[in-house]
Amino acid sequence: MIRMKDIRFQYGKKPLFAGLDLEIPKGNIYGLLGMNGAGKTTLLKLFSGQLFPLEGTARVLGYDPVRRSPDMLCDLFHLPEEFLLPRMRADEYLKINAPFYPRFDHEALHRYCNEFGLDLTQKLNELSFGQKKKFLLSFGLASNTSLLILDEPTNGLDIPSKSQFRRTVASAMTEDRTFIISTHQVRDMENLIDPIIIIHEGKVVFHNDMESVSERLVMNLEHMEPHANEVLYSEKVPGGWMTIRERKDDETETQVDLETLFNAVITHSQAFADAMKGGRS
């Protein structure tokens, strides 16, 4: 689906990526996480051929994204965090843009819009930001592209709409489709994104599915502060300390707290890389 090797990219004189490697097989809803400025949006634009690497090679859907092949672009939908919509009705927008996607499903589009409570006869420029995002989400899902890239898709959505987003994305997922969702709203995406990709300091520092995390790590809320040599990571939270340890053979699997995992990986990238590569003690 996506292969990137030795990617280097920079804005000005400061490198953003240096020797970045990443491989994304098809058929999952990937979560792309990273701190502000880590390069999540840039990486998504490299996937879709909107930016070009200075060095390295990339293949997306079997194509070099730099060439922006029409065969690649018609099988890829990218919803950016910031966007503009024209001064026209939603049904007019569909008439112009849907033909670019050979597998576009108009029935599915109307179903998604109905689930989000959208009126296709309304002018797009008169919609609120959240409504505009829900329309583009519906359009992207109905495009039936093999690759769907969503940058901060829940920004601007209210709480009921976020719940509807999770249900709608899950229902649209098939083994032939791949979703990549970049987000800061980790809590919005728990139980949806899997595997997790974390980029930090120009590298992919974590790329694992939740099953592997549960097999190798144990997360617990402890009332007493643990000794540093007893855990891989701990942080003070209401009610005690959230801790992460390597799982022993006789320990029961615990639920993965995605926010804690992210904080831990960013703080101790190498320790968690080693823990995920090694076996349980």
PDB file of C-alpha atoms in Angstrom:
ATOM      1  CA  MET A   1       0.000   0.000   0.000  1.00  0.00           C
ATOM      2  CA  ILE A   2       2.610   2.569   1.157  1.00  0.00           C
ATOM      3  CA  ARG A   3       6.393   2.164   1.265  1.00  0.00           C
ATOM      4  CA  MET A   4       8.779   4.980   2.154  1.00  0.00           C
ATOM      5  CA  LYS A   5      12.550   4.509   2.348  1.00  0.00           C
ATOM      6  CA  ASP A   6      15.243   6.955   3.527  1.00  0.00           C
ATOM      7  CA  ILE A   7      12.937   9.954   3.142  1.00  0.00           C
ATOM      8  CA  ARG A   8      14.501  13.342   3.752  1.00  0.00           C
ATOM      9  CA  PHE A   9      12.407  16.493   3.796  1.00  0.00           C
ATOM     10  CA  GLN A  10      12.931  19.939   5.224  1.00  0.00           C
ATOM     11  CA  TYR A  11      11.467  23.412   5.361  1.00  0.00           C
ATOM     12  CA  GLY A  12      14.233  25.949   4.984  1.00  0.00           C
ATOM     13  CA  LYS A  13      17.513  24.737   6.473  1.00  0.00           C
ATOM     14  CA  LYS A  14      16.111  22.595   9.288  1.00  0.00           C
ATOM     15  CA  PRO A  15      15.447  18.922   8.429  1.00  0.00           C
ATOM     16  CA  LEU A  16      12.014  17.604   9.364  1.00  0.00           C
ATOM     17  CA  PHE A  17      12.581  14.006   8.229  1.00  0.00           C
ATOM     18  CA  ALA A  18      16.018  12.433   7.854  1.00  0.00           C
ATOM     19  CA  GLY A  19      16.139   8.795   6.807  1.00  0.00           C
ATOM     20  CA  LEU A  20      12.482   8.121   7.566  1.00  0.00           C
ATOM     21  CA  ASP A  21      11.327   4.579   6.758  1.00  0.00           C
ATOM     22  CA  LEU A  22       7.703   3.464   6.821  1.00  0.00           C
ATOM     23  CA  GLU A  23       5.679   0.596   5.414  1.00  0.00           C
ATOM     24  CA  ILE A  24       1.866   0.503   5.654  1.00  0.00           C
ATOM     25  CA  PRO A  25       0.084  -2.641   4.407  1.00  0.00           C
ATOM     26  CA  LYS A  26      -3.516  -2.363   3.269  1.00  0.00           C
ATOM     27  CA  GLY A  27      -6.616  -3.149   5.233  1.00  0.00           C
ATOM     28  CA  ASN A  28      -6.433  -1.276   8.555  1.00  0.00           C
ATOM     29  CA  ILE A  29      -7.385   2.026  10.171  1.00  0.00           C
ATOM     30  CA  TYR A  30      -3.973   3.436  11.060  1.00  0.00           C
ATOM     31  CA  GLY A  31      -3.548   6.143  13.659  1.00  0.00           C
ATOM     32  CA  LEU A  32      -0.752   8.628  12.959  1.00  0.00           C
ATOM     33  CA  LEU A  33       0.341  10.382  16.153  1.00  0.00           C
ATOM     34  CA  GLY A  34       3.033  12.912  16.968  1.00  0.00           C
ATOM     35  CA  MET A  35       3.675  16.140  18.828  1.00  0.00           C
ATOM     36  CA  ASN A  36       2.935  19.532  17.291  1.00  0.00           C
ATOM     37  CA  GLY A  37       5.487  20.109  14.567  1.00  0.00           C
ATOM     38  CA  ALA A  38       6.484  16.456  14.297  1.00  0.00           C
ATOM     39  CA  GLY A  39       5.480  16.424  10.632  1.00  0.00           C
ATOM     40  CA  LYS A  40       2.194  14.503  10.550  1.00  0.00           C
ATOM     41  CA  THR A  41       0.533  16.797   8.018  1.00  0.00           C
ATOM     42  CA  THR A  42       3.732  16.926   5.937  1.00  0.00           C
ATOM     43  CA  LEU A  43       3.896  13.134   5.869  1.00  0.00           C
ATOM     44  CA  LEU A  44       0.292  12.924   4.666  1.00  0.00           C
ATOM     45  CA  LYS A  45       1.084  15.393   1.894  1.00  0.00           C
ATOM     46  CA  LEU A  46       4.089  13.296   0.885  1.00  0.00           C
ATOM     47  CA  PHE A  47       1.767  10.278   0.658  1.00  0.00           C
ATOM     48  CA  SER A  48      -0.585  12.132  -1.673  1.00  0.00           C
ATOM     49  CA  GLY A  49       2.031  13.824  -3.840  1.00  0.00           C
ATOM     50  CA  GLN A  50       1.341  17.345  -2.605  1.00  0.00           C
ATOM     51  CA  LEU A  51       4.918  17.652  -1.338  1.00  0.00           C
ATOM     52  CA  PHE A  52       8.063  16.042  -2.735  1.00  0.00           C
ATOM     53  CA  PRO A  53      10.913  14.504  -0.711  1.00  0.00           C
ATOM     54  CA  LEU A  54      14.427  15.825  -1.194  1.00  0.00           C
ATOM     55  CA  GLU A  55      15.842  12.310  -0.964  1.00  0.00           C
ATOM     56  CA  GLY A  56      14.525   8.773  -0.681  1.00  0.00           C
ATOM     57  CA  THR A  57      11.932   6.701  -2.489  1.00  0.00           C
ATOM     58  CA  ALA A  58       8.194   6.285  -2.028  1.00  0.00           C
ATOM     59  CA  ARG A  59       5.491   4.059  -3.472  1.00  0.00           C
ATOM     60  CA  VAL A  60       1.801   4.689  -2.800  1.00  0.00           C
ATOM     61  CA  LEU A  61      -0.776   2.307  -4.293  1.00  0.00           C
ATOM     62  CA  GLY A  62       2.031   1.069  -6.526  1.00  0.00           C
ATOM     63  CA  TYR A  63       2.869   4.540  -7.872  1.00  0.00           C
ATOM     64  CA  ASP A  64       5.522   7.164  -7.255  1.00  0.00           C
ATOM     65  CA  PRO A  65       3.454   9.939  -5.607  1.00  0.00           C
ATOM     66  CA  VAL A  66       5.764  12.615  -7.040  1.00  0.00           C
ATOM     67  CA  ARG A  67       4.406  11.847 -10.504  1.00  0.00           C
ATOM     68  CA  ARG A  68       0.797  12.363  -9.328  1.00  0.00           C
ATOM     69  CA  SER A  69      -0.550   9.716 -11.679  1.00  0.00           C
ATOM     70  CA  PRO A  70      -4.295  10.091 -12.359  1.00  0.00           C
ATOM     71  CA  ASP A  71      -4.636   6.355 -11.607  1.00  0.00           C
ATOM     72  CA  MET A  72      -3.230   6.985  -8.133  1.00  0.00           C
ATOM     73  CA  LEU A  73      -5.186  10.176  -7.458  1.00  0.00           C
ATOM     74  CA  CYS A  74      -8.553   8.633  -8.385  1.00  0.00           C
ATOM     75  CA  ASP A  75      -7.929   5.865  -5.817  1.00  0.00           C
ATOM     76  CA  LEU A  76      -6.866   8.207  -3.009  1.00  0.00           C
ATOM     77  CA  PHE A  77      -8.921  10.721  -1.023  1.00  0.00           C
ATOM     78  CA  HIS A  78      -7.197  13.235   1.253  1.00  0.00           C
ATOM     79  CA  LEU A  79      -9.200  15.360   3.686  1.00  0.00           C
ATOM     80  CA  PRO A  80      -6.891  18.091   5.073  1.00  0.00           C
ATOM     81  CA  GLU A  81      -7.370  19.762   8.437  1.00  0.00           C
ATOM     82  CA  GLU A  82      -7.953  23.120   6.742  1.00  0.00           C
ATOM     83  CA  PHE A  83      -9.925  23.437   3.522  1.00  0.00           C
ATOM     84  CA  LEU A  84     -12.097  25.736   1.427  1.00  0.00           C
ATOM     85  CA  LEU A  85     -15.410  24.841  -0.183  1.00  0.00           C
ATOM     86  CA  PRO A  86     -16.916  26.706  -3.157  1.00  0.00           C
ATOM     87  CA  ARG A  87     -20.062  28.820  -3.102  1.00  0.00           C
ATOM     88  CA  MET A  88     -22.374  26.147  -4.495  1.00  0.00           C
ATOM     89  CA  ARG A  89     -24.920  23.612  -3.328  1.00  0.00           C
ATOM     90  CA  ALA A  90     -23.709  20.230  -2.144  1.00  0.00           C
ATOM     91  CA  ASP A  91     -25.458  18.430  -5.011  1.00  0.00           C
ATOM     92  CA  GLU A  92     -23.688  20.721  -7.514  1.00  0.00           C
ATOM     93  CA  TYR A  93     -20.346  19.908  -5.876  1.00  0.00           C
ATOM     94  CA  LEU A  94     -21.110  16.206  -6.261  1.00  0.00           C
ATOM     95  CA  LYS A  95     -21.963  16.582  -9.936  1.00  0.00           C
ATOM     96  CA  ILE A  96     -18.579  18.200 -10.601  1.00  0.00           C
ATOM     97  CA  ASN A  97     -16.290  16.148  -8.327  1.00  0.00           C
ATOM     98  CA  ALA A  98     -17.766  12.658  -7.996  1.00  0.00           C
ATOM     99  CA  PRO A  99     -16.797  11.664 -11.589  1.00  0.00           C
ATOM    100  CA  PHE A 100     -13.114  11.850 -10.621  1.00  0.00           C
ATOM    101  CA  TYR A 101     -13.672   8.715  -8.482  1.00  0.00           C
ATOM    102  CA  PRO A 102     -14.695   5.714 -10.645  1.00  0.00           C
ATOM    103  CA  ARG A 103     -16.192   3.759  -7.722  1.00  0.00           C
ATOM    104  CA  PHE A 104     -18.104   6.667  -6.208  1.00  0.00           C
ATOM    105  CA  ASP A 105     -21.263   5.401  -4.475  1.00  0.00           C
ATOM    106  CA  HIS A 106     -24.064   7.998  -4.548  1.00  0.00           C
ATOM    107  CA  GLU A 107     -26.378   5.871  -2.419  1.00  0.00           C
ATOM    108  CA  ALA A 108     -23.695   5.602   0.254  1.00  0.00           C
ATOM    109  CA  LEU A 109     -23.112   9.363   0.080  1.00  0.00           C
ATOM    110  CA  HIS A 110     -26.769  10.073   0.786  1.00  0.00           C
ATOM    111  CA  ARG A 111     -26.733   7.516   3.601  1.00  0.00           C
ATOM    112  CA  TYR A 112     -23.689   9.091   5.263  1.00  0.00           C
ATOM    113  CA  CYS A 113     -25.097  12.604   4.876  1.00  0.00           C
ATOM    114  CA  ASN A 114     -28.358  11.448   6.404  1.00  0.00           C
ATOM    115  CA  GLU A 115     -26.479   9.926   9.345  1.00  0.00           C
ATOM    116  CA  PHE A 116     -24.699  13.265   9.871  1.00  0.00           C
ATOM    117  CA  GLY A 117     -27.931  15.246   9.442  1.00  0.00           C
ATOM    118  CA  LEU A 118     -26.821  17.127   6.300  1.00  0.00           C
ATOM    119  CA  ASP A 119     -29.048  18.750   3.658  1.00  0.00           C
ATOM    120  CA  LEU A 120     -27.527  18.341   0.178  1.00  0.00           C
ATOM    121  CA  THR A 121     -29.574  21.228  -1.217  1.00  0.00           C
ATOM    122  CA  GLN A 122     -27.897  23.715   1.114  1.00  0.00           C
ATOM    123  CA  LYS A 123     -25.037  25.914  -0.099  1.00  0.00           C
ATOM    124  CA  LEU A 124     -21.684  24.654   1.136  1.00  0.00           C
ATOM    125  CA  ASN A 125     -20.383  28.112   2.060  1.00  0.00           C
ATOM    126  CA  GLU A 126     -23.378  28.583   4.375  1.00  0.00           C
ATOM    127  CA  LEU A 127     -22.556  25.482   6.430  1.00  0.00           C
ATOM    128  CA  SER A 128     -20.739  25.659   9.751  1.00  0.00           C
ATOM    129  CA  PHE A 129     -17.161  24.363   9.859  1.00  0.00           C
ATOM    130  CA  GLY A 130     -18.329  21.148  11.504  1.00  0.00           C
ATOM    131  CA  GLN A 131     -21.019  20.616   8.859  1.00  0.00           C
ATOM    132  CA  LYS A 132     -18.511  21.238   6.062  1.00  0.00           C
ATOM    133  CA  LYS A 133     -16.189  18.642   7.576  1.00  0.00           C
ATOM    134  CA  LYS A 134     -19.023  16.120   7.864  1.00  0.00           C
ATOM    135  CA  PHE A 135     -19.909  16.683   4.202  1.00  0.00           C
ATOM    136  CA  LEU A 136     -16.315  16.088   3.067  1.00  0.00           C
ATOM    137  CA  LEU A 137     -16.067  13.040   5.330  1.00  0.00           C
ATOM    138  CA  SER A 138     -19.214  11.678   3.701  1.00  0.00           C
ATOM    139  CA  PHE A 139     -17.843  12.443   0.241  1.00  0.00           C
ATOM    140  CA  GLY A 140     -14.532  10.760   1.031  1.00  0.00           C
ATOM    141  CA  LEU A 141     -16.144   7.627   2.416  1.00  0.00           C
ATOM    142  CA  ALA A 142     -18.480   7.406  -0.583  1.00  0.00           C
ATOM    143  CA  SER A 143     -15.558   7.761  -2.989  1.00  0.00           C
ATOM    144  CA  ASN A 144     -14.666   4.118  -2.274  1.00  0.00           C
ATOM    145  CA  THR A 145     -10.985   4.822  -2.773  1.00  0.00           C
ATOM    146  CA  SER A 146      -8.468   2.228  -1.633  1.00  0.00           C
ATOM    147  CA  LEU A 147      -6.672   4.847   0.482  1.00  0.00           C
ATOM    148  CA  LEU A 148      -8.430   7.439   2.631  1.00  0.00           C
ATOM    149  CA  ILE A 149      -6.232  10.001   4.417  1.00  0.00           C
ATOM    150  CA  LEU A 150      -7.867  12.084   7.150  1.00  0.00           C
ATOM    151  CA  ASP A 151      -5.992  14.905   8.900  1.00  0.00           C
ATOM    152  CA  GLU A 152      -7.586  15.804  12.270  1.00  0.00           C
ATOM    153  CA  PRO A 153     -11.047  14.665  11.121  1.00  0.00           C
ATOM    154  CA  THR A 154     -12.811  15.241  14.453  1.00  0.00           C
ATOM    155  CA  ASN A 155     -11.699  18.871  14.886  1.00  0.00           C
ATOM    156  CA  GLY A 156     -14.819  21.000  14.738  1.00  0.00           C
ATOM    157  CA  LEU A 157     -17.204  18.125  15.482  1.00  0.00           C
ATOM    158  CA  ASP A 158     -19.419  18.117  18.543  1.00  0.00           C
ATOM    159  CA  ILE A 159     -19.552  15.097  20.870  1.00  0.00           C
ATOM    160  CA  PRO A 160     -22.502  13.324  19.156  1.00  0.00           C
ATOM    161  CA  SER A 161     -20.883  13.887  15.744  1.00  0.00           C
ATOM    162  CA  LYS A 162     -17.594  12.386  16.976  1.00  0.00           C
ATOM    163  CA  SER A 163     -19.465   9.260  18.053  1.00  0.00           C
ATOM    164  CA  GLN A 164     -21.213   9.151  14.675  1.00  0.00           C
ATOM    165  CA  PHE A 165     -17.858   9.596  12.937  1.00  0.00           C
ATOM    166  CA  ARG A 166     -16.432   6.523  14.668  1.00  0.00           C
ATOM    167  CA  ARG A 167     -19.464   4.421  13.790  1.00  0.00           C
ATOM    168  CA  THR A 168     -19.524   5.601  10.183  1.00  0.00           C
ATOM    169  CA  VAL A 169     -15.804   5.023   9.570  1.00  0.00           C
ATOM    170  CA  ALA A 170     -15.989   1.561  11.137  1.00  0.00           C
ATOM    171  CA  SER A 171     -18.956   0.657   8.927  1.00  0.00           C
ATOM    172  CA  ALA A 172     -17.150   1.875   5.788  1.00  0.00           C
ATOM    173  CA  MET A 173     -14.005  -0.156   6.474  1.00  0.00           C
ATOM    174  CA  THR A 174     -13.323  -3.217   4.312  1.00  0.00           C
ATOM    175  CA  GLU A 175     -10.296  -5.463   3.835  1.00  0.00           C
ATOM    176  CA  ASP A 176      -9.571  -3.671   0.553  1.00  0.00           C
ATOM    177  CA  ARG A 177      -9.504  -0.176   2.066  1.00  0.00           C
ATOM    178  CA  THR A 178      -6.871   1.550   4.167  1.00  0.00           C
ATOM    179  CA  PHE A 179      -7.511   4.544   6.401  1.00  0.00           C
ATOM    180  CA  ILE A 180      -4.765   6.780   7.797  1.00  0.00           C
ATOM    181  CA  ILE A 181      -6.031   9.135  10.479  1.00  0.00           C
ATOM    182  CA  SER A 182      -3.737  11.823  11.866  1.00  0.00           C
ATOM    183  CA  THR A 183      -4.988  13.224  15.153  1.00  0.00           C
ATOM    184  CA  HIS A 184      -4.222  15.034  18.380  1.00  0.00           C
ATOM    185  CA  GLN A 185      -7.606  13.928  19.736  1.00  0.00           C
ATOM    186  CA  VAL A 186      -6.440  10.534  20.979  1.00  0.00           C
ATOM    187  CA  ARG A 187      -9.482   9.982  23.170  1.00  0.00           C
ATOM    188  CA  ASP A 188     -11.745  10.484  20.147  1.00  0.00           C
ATOM    189  CA  MET A 189      -9.997   7.660  18.303  1.00  0.00           C
ATOM    190  CA  GLU A 190      -9.568   4.950  20.930  1.00  0.00           C
ATOM    191  CA  ASN A 191     -11.103   1.642  19.839  1.00  0.00           C
ATOM    192  CA  LEU A 192     -10.998   2.832  16.207  1.00  0.00           C
ATOM    193  CA  ILE A 193      -7.372   3.335  15.137  1.00  0.00           C
ATOM    194  CA  ASP A 194      -5.177   0.240  15.084  1.00  0.00           C
ATOM    195  CA  PRO A 195      -2.226  -0.065  14.371  1.00  0.00           C
ATOM    196  CA  ILE A 196      -0.574   3.028  15.835  1.00  0.00           C
ATOM    197  CA  ILE A 197       2.257   4.936  14.142  1.00  0.00           C
ATOM    198  CA  ILE A 198       4.156   7.554  16.171  1.00  0.00           C
ATOM    199  CA  ILE A 199       6.632   9.928  14.564  1.00  0.00           C
ATOM    200  CA  HIS A 200       9.128  11.862  16.670  1.00  0.00           C
ATOM    201  CA  GLU A 201      12.273  13.822  15.848  1.00  0.00           C
ATOM    202  CA  GLY A 202      12.162  12.930  12.172  1.00  0.00           C
ATOM    203  CA  LYS A 203      11.703   9.184  12.589  1.00  0.00           C
ATOM    204  CA  VAL A 204       9.004   6.564  12.992  1.00  0.00           C
ATOM    205  CA  VAL A 205       9.616   5.568  16.620  1.00  0.00           C
ATOM    206  CA  PHE A 206       6.612   3.279  17.097  1.00  0.00           C
ATOM    207  CA  HIS A 207       4.569   1.173  14.670  1.00  0.00           C
ATOM    208  CA  ASN A 208       2.605  -1.600  16.345  1.00  0.00           C
ATOM    209  CA  ASP A 209      -0.905  -2.981  16.604  1.00  0.00           C
ATOM    210  CA  MET A 210      -2.790  -2.995  19.885  1.00  0.00           C
ATOM    211  CA  GLU A 211      -2.688  -6.782  20.183  1.00  0.00           C
ATOM    212  CA  SER A 212       1.114  -6.704  20.220  1.00  0.00           C
ATOM    213  CA  VAL A 213       1.094  -3.904  22.802  1.00  0.00           C
ATOM    214  CA  SER A 214      -1.246  -5.879  25.074  1.00  0.00           C
ATOM    215  CA  GLU A 215       0.910  -8.983  24.696  1.00  0.00           C
ATOM    216  CA  ARG A 216       4.109  -7.209  25.739  1.00  0.00           C
ATOM    217  CA  LEU A 217       3.075  -4.381  28.064  1.00  0.00           C
ATOM    218  CA  VAL A 218       0.899  -3.990  31.167  1.00  0.00           C
ATOM    219  CA  MET A 219      -0.765  -0.692  32.076  1.00  0.00           C
ATOM    220  CA  ASN A 220      -2.098  -0.118  35.585  1.00  0.00           C
ATOM    221  CA  LEU A 221      -3.270   2.683  37.844  1.00  0.00           C
ATOM    222  CA  GLU A 222      -1.239   2.425  41.058  1.00  0.00           C
ATOM    223  CA  HIS A 223      -1.871   4.309  44.294  1.00  0.00           C
ATOM    224  CA  MET A 224       1.790   4.469  45.350  1.00  0.00           C
ATOM    225  CA  GLU A 225       4.500   6.087  43.260  1.00  0.00           C
ATOM    226  CA  PRO A 226       6.600   3.276  41.732  1.00  0.00           C
ATOM    227  CA  HIS A 227      10.383   3.171  41.777  1.00  0.00           C
ATOM    228  CA  ALA A 228      11.884   4.176  38.452  1.00  0.00           C
ATOM    229  CA  ASN A 229      13.621   0.821  38.041  1.00  0.00           C
ATOM    230  CA  GLU A 230      10.316  -1.053  38.424  1.00  0.00           C
ATOM    231  CA  VAL A 231       8.536   0.408  35.410  1.00  0.00           C
ATOM    232  CA  LEU A 232       9.171   1.504  31.846  1.00  0.00           C
ATOM    233  CA  TYR A 233       7.125   4.642  32.407  1.00  0.00           C
ATOM    234  CA  SER A 234       4.928   6.334  34.990  1.00  0.00           C
ATOM    235  CA  GLU A 235       2.981   9.580  35.139  1.00  0.00           C
ATOM    236  CA  LYS A 236       0.969  11.274  37.863  1.00  0.00           C
ATOM    237  CA  VAL A 237      -2.758  11.203  37.158  1.00  0.00           C
ATOM    238  CA  PRO A 238      -5.855  11.815  39.281  1.00  0.00           C
ATOM    239  CA  GLY A 239      -6.049   8.934  41.758  1.00  0.00           C
ATOM    240  CA  GLY A 240      -2.416   7.852  41.568  1.00  0.00           C
ATOM    241  CA  TRP A 241       0.178   6.941  38.953  1.00  0.00           C
ATOM    242  CA  MET A 242      -0.453   5.386  35.561  1.00  0.00           C
ATOM    243  CA  THR A 243       2.349   2.904  34.955  1.00  0.00           C
ATOM    244  CA  ILE A 244       3.616   0.794  32.080  1.00  0.00           C
ATOM    245  CA  ARG A 245       5.646  -2.356  32.686  1.00  0.00           C
ATOM    246  CA  GLU A 246       6.810  -5.250  30.576  1.00  0.00           C
ATOM    247  CA  ARG A 247       4.253  -8.039  30.869  1.00  0.00           C
ATOM    248  CA  LYS A 248       5.246 -11.320  32.509  1.00  0.00           C
ATOM    249  CA  ASP A 249       3.965 -14.683  31.285  1.00  0.00           C
ATOM    250  CA  ASP A 250       1.613 -15.121  34.240  1.00  0.00           C
ATOM    251  CA  GLU A 251       0.087 -11.638  34.031  1.00  0.00           C
ATOM    252  CA  THR A 252      -3.327 -10.923  32.547  1.00  0.00           C
ATOM    253  CA  GLU A 253      -3.530  -8.579  29.583  1.00  0.00           C
ATOM    254  CA  THR A 254      -4.652  -5.053  30.408  1.00  0.00           C
ATOM    255  CA  GLN A 255      -6.445  -2.418  28.383  1.00  0.00           C
ATOM    256  CA  VAL A 256      -4.196  -0.037  26.443  1.00  0.00           C
ATOM    257  CA  ASP A 257      -4.541   3.619  27.365  1.00  0.00           C
ATOM    258  CA  LEU A 258      -3.528   5.291  24.132  1.00  0.00           C
ATOM    259  CA  GLU A 259      -2.740   8.692  25.604  1.00  0.00           C
ATOM    260  CA  THR A 260      -0.428   7.191  28.217  1.00  0.00           C
ATOM    261  CA  LEU A 261       1.229   5.007  25.594  1.00  0.00           C
ATOM    262  CA  PHE A 262       1.876   8.030  23.391  1.00  0.00           C
ATOM    263  CA  ASN A 263       3.394  10.047  26.249  1.00  0.00           C
ATOM    264  CA  ALA A 264       5.565   7.088  27.214  1.00  0.00           C
ATOM    265  CA  VAL A 265       6.870   6.441  23.697  1.00  0.00           C
ATOM    266  CA  ILE A 266       7.712  10.110  23.125  1.00  0.00           C
ATOM    267  CA  THR A 267       9.576  10.224  26.444  1.00  0.00           C
ATOM    268  CA  HIS A 268      11.422   6.910  26.171  1.00  0.00           C
ATOM    269  CA  SER A 269      11.407   5.963  22.493  1.00  0.00           C
ATOM    270  CA  GLN A 270      14.294   3.507  22.565  1.00  0.00           C
ATOM    271  CA  ALA A 271      13.107   1.714  25.704  1.00  0.00           C
ATOM    272  CA  PHE A 272       9.729   1.037  24.133  1.00  0.00           C
ATOM    273  CA  ALA A 273      11.275   0.018  20.826  1.00  0.00           C
ATOM    274  CA  ASP A 274      13.341  -2.557  22.712  1.00  0.00           C
ATOM    275  CA  ALA A 275      10.332  -3.715  24.754  1.00  0.00           C
ATOM    276  CA  MET A 276       8.215  -4.264  21.646  1.00  0.00           C
ATOM    277  CA  LYS A 277      10.987  -6.179  19.871  1.00  0.00           C
ATOM    278  CA  GLY A 278      11.829  -8.468  22.783  1.00  0.00           C
ATOM    279  CA  GLY A 279       9.829 -11.252  24.363  1.00  0.00           C
ATOM    280  CA  ARG A 280       8.069 -11.115  27.693  1.00  0.00           C
ATOM    281  CA  SER A 281      10.147 -11.854  30.758  1.00  0.00           C
TER     282      SER A 281
END
